[in-house]
Short mmCIF file of C-alpha atoms in Angstrom, two decimals:
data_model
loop_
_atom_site.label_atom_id
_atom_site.label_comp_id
_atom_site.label_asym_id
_atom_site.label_seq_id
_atom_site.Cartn_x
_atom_site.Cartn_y
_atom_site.Cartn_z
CA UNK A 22 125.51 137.83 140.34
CA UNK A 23 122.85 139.31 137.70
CA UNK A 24 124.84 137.91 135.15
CA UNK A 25 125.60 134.80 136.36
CA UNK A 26 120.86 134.95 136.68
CA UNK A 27 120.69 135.34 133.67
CA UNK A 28 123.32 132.75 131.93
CA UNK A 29 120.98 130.27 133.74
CA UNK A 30 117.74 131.69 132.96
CA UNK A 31 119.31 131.26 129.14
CA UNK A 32 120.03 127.60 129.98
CA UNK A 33 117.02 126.68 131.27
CA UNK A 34 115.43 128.65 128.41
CA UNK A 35 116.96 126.41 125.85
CA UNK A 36 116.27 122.90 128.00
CA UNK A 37 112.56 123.93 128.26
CA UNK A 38 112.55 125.22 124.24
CA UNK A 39 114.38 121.75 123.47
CA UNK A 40 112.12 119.71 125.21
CA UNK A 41 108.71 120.89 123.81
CA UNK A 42 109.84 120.59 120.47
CA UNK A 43 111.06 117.39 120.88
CA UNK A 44 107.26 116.99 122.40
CA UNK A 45 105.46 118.14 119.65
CA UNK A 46 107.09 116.33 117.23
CA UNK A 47 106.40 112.94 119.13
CA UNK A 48 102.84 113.90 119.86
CA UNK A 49 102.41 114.57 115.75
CA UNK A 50 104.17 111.24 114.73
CA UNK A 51 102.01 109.78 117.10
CA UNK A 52 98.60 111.29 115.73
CA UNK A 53 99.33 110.36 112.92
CA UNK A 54 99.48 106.66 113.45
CA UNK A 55 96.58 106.75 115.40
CA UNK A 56 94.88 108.42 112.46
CA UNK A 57 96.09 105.58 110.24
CA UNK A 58 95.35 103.10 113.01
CA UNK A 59 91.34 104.01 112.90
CA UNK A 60 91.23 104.77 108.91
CA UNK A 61 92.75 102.22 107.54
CA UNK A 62 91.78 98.46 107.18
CA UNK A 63 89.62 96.65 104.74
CA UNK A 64 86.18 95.39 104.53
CA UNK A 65 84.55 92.42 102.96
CA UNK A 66 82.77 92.84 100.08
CA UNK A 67 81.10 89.17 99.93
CA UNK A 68 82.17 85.27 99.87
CA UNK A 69 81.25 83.05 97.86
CA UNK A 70 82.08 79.23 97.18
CA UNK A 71 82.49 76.61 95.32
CA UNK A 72 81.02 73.21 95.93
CA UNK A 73 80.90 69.48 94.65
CA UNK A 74 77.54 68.48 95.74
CA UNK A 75 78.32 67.64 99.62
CA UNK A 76 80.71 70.35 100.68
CA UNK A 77 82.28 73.35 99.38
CA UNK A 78 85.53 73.20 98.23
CA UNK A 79 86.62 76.98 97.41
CA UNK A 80 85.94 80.01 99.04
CA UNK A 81 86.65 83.35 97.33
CA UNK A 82 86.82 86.19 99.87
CA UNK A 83 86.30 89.88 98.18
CA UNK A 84 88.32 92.55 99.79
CA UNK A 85 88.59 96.30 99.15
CA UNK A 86 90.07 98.86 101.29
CA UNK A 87 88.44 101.39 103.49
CA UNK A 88 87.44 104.49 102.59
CA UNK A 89 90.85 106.92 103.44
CA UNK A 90 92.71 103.93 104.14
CA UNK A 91 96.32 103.92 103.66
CA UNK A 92 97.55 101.54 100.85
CA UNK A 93 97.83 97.97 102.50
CA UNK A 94 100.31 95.30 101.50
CA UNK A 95 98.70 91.90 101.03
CA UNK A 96 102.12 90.05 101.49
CA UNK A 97 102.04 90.92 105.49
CA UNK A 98 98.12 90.03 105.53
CA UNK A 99 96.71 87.22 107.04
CA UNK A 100 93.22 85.03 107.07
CA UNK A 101 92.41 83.75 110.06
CA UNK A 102 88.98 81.09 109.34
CA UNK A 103 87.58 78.59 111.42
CA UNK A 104 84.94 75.69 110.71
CA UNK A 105 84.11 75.29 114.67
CA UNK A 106 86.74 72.43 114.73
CA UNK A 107 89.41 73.40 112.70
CA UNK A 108 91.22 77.08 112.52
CA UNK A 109 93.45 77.83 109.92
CA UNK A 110 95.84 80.91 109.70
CA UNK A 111 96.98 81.49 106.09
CA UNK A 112 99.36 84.25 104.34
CA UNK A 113 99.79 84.79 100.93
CA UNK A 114 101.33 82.12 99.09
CA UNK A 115 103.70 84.03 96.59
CA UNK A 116 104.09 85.31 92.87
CA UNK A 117 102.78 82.00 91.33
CA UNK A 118 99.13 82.13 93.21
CA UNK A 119 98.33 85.36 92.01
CA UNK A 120 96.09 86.31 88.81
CA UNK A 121 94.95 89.24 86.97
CA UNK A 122 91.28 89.31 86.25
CA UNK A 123 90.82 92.90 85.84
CA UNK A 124 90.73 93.14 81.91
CA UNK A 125 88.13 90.56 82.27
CA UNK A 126 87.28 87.02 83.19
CA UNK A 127 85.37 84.64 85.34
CA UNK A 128 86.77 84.30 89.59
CA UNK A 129 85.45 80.81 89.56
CA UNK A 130 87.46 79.56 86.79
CA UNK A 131 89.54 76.98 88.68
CA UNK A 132 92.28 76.62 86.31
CA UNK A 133 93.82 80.35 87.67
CA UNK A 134 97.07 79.93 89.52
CA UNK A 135 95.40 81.73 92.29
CA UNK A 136 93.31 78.51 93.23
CA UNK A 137 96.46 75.89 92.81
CA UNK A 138 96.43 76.11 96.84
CA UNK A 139 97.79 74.21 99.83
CA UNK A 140 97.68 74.02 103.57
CA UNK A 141 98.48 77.63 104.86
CA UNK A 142 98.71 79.58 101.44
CA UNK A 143 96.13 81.98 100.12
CA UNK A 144 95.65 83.15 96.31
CA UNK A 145 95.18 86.67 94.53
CA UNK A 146 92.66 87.52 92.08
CA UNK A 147 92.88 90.99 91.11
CA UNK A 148 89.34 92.42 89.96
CA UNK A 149 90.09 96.40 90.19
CA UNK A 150 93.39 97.79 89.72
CA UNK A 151 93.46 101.02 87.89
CA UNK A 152 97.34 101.87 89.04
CA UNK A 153 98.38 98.41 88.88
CA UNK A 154 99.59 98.71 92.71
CA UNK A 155 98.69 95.01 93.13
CA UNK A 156 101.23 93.09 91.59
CA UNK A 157 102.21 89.47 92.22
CA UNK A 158 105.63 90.15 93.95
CA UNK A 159 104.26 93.40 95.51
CA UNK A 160 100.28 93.00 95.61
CA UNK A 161 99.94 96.32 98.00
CA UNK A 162 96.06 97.62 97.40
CA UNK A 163 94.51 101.04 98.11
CA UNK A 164 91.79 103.38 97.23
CA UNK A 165 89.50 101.91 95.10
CA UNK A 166 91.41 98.11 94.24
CA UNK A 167 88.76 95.08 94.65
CA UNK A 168 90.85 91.75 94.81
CA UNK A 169 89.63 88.11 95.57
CA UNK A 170 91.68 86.24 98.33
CA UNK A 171 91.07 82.64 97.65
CA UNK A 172 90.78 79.55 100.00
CA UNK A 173 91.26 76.12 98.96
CA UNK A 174 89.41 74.41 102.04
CA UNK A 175 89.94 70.99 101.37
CA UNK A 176 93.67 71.73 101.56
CA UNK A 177 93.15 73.51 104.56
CA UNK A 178 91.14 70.86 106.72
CA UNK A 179 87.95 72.80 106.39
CA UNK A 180 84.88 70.57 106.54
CA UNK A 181 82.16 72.72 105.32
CA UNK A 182 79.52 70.76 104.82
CA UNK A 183 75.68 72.01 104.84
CA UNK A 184 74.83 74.38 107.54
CA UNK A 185 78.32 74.47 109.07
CA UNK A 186 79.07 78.14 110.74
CA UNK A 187 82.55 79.88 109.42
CA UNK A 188 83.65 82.69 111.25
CA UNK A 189 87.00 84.70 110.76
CA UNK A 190 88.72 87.58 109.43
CA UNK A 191 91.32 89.11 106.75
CA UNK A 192 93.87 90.84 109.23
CA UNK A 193 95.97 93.58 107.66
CA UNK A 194 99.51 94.63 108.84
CA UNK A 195 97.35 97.51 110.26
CA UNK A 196 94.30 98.97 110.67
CA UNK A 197 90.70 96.99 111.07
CA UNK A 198 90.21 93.48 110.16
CA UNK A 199 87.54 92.41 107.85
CA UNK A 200 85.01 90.27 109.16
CA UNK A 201 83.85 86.81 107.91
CA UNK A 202 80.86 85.08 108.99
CA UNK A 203 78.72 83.05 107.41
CA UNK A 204 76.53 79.79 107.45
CA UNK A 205 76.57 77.42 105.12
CA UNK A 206 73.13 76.47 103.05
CA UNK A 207 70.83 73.43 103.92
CA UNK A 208 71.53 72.12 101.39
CA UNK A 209 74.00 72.16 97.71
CA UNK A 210 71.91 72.04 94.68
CA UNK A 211 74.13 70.39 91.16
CA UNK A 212 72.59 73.19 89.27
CA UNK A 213 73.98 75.48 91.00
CA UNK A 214 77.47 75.08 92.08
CA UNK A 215 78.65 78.88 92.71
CA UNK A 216 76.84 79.89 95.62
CA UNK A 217 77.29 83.31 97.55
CA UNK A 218 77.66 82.78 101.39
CA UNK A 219 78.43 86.50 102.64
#
């Protein structure tokens, strides 16, 4: 009978030593997503656009991750931008929309393949890159990387006109979404046909 006690007491034993390992290894994988969750994401730097005299045409959105974020793959990001009447929901739009400023250059120069844009598609510029993570097939950025995403609006349906409200976001695969908001100016001086928004 004391034997027969104790074989179960051993059973039991190893159940209950199964199970909480099992538990604690869940309850660390899980913490550690959450971690990820809250630290990662990216933040916007500042917009700015490009106009022809009665609306702007371009918008250039600059991104950089957040501090302790987790490296973040630009190819399962998405911009989510609204006007007030239209919204527009656009991923990355490949290998050929991507450029590499970071040796040097001007963003605004609209002969870059990142601004040859259409309906849905967004473009790379790459500003900061010192481990060449972003690259056009695989443009995944992390500590420290600055990139421009850029917007052709006028393919997108995007009537921004003078002191037309824009409000959206650059959603990552995880982590916190950078916010866009801005309001147009009064009006779009020729002189002056860069123009920061955000």
């Amino acid at each position: 009978m004391f034997i027969a006690m104790v074989l179960v007491a051993a059973v039991a034993a190893a159940v209950l030593i199964n199970t909480s390992g099992f538990l604690q290894q869940k309850a660390m994988a899980t913490g550690k997503e959450s971690t990820e969750q809250v630290a990662s994401g990216l933040s916007a730097l500042r917009v700015i656009g490009i106009h022809d005299g009665s609306q702007i045409n371009y918008l250039a959105i600059y991104i950089s991750p957040n501090a302790g974020s987790a490296p973040i793959d630009l190819n399962q990001t998405k911009i989510l931008i609204t006007d007030g009447k239209e919204k527009a929901v656009l991923k990355y739009g490949g290998s050929d929309k991507y450029y590499n400023l970071s040796a040097g250059g001007e963003v605004t120069n609209l002969s870059l393949a990142a601004w040859n844009l259409s309906a849905g598609q967004f473009g790379i510029i790459v500003l900061q890159d010192a481990d060449h993570s972003c690259q056009p097939s695989t443009p995944v950025i992390d500590k420290g990387d600055i990139v421009a995403l850029t917007i052709n609006a006028s393919a997108v349906g995007l009537d921004l006109a003078p002191r037309t409200t824009v409000t959206g976001s650059v959603i990552p695969e995880f982590g916190a979404p950078a916010v866009i908001e801005f309001t147009t100016p009064a009006s779009y001086l020729d002189t002056q046909k860069v123009i920061q928004l955000q």
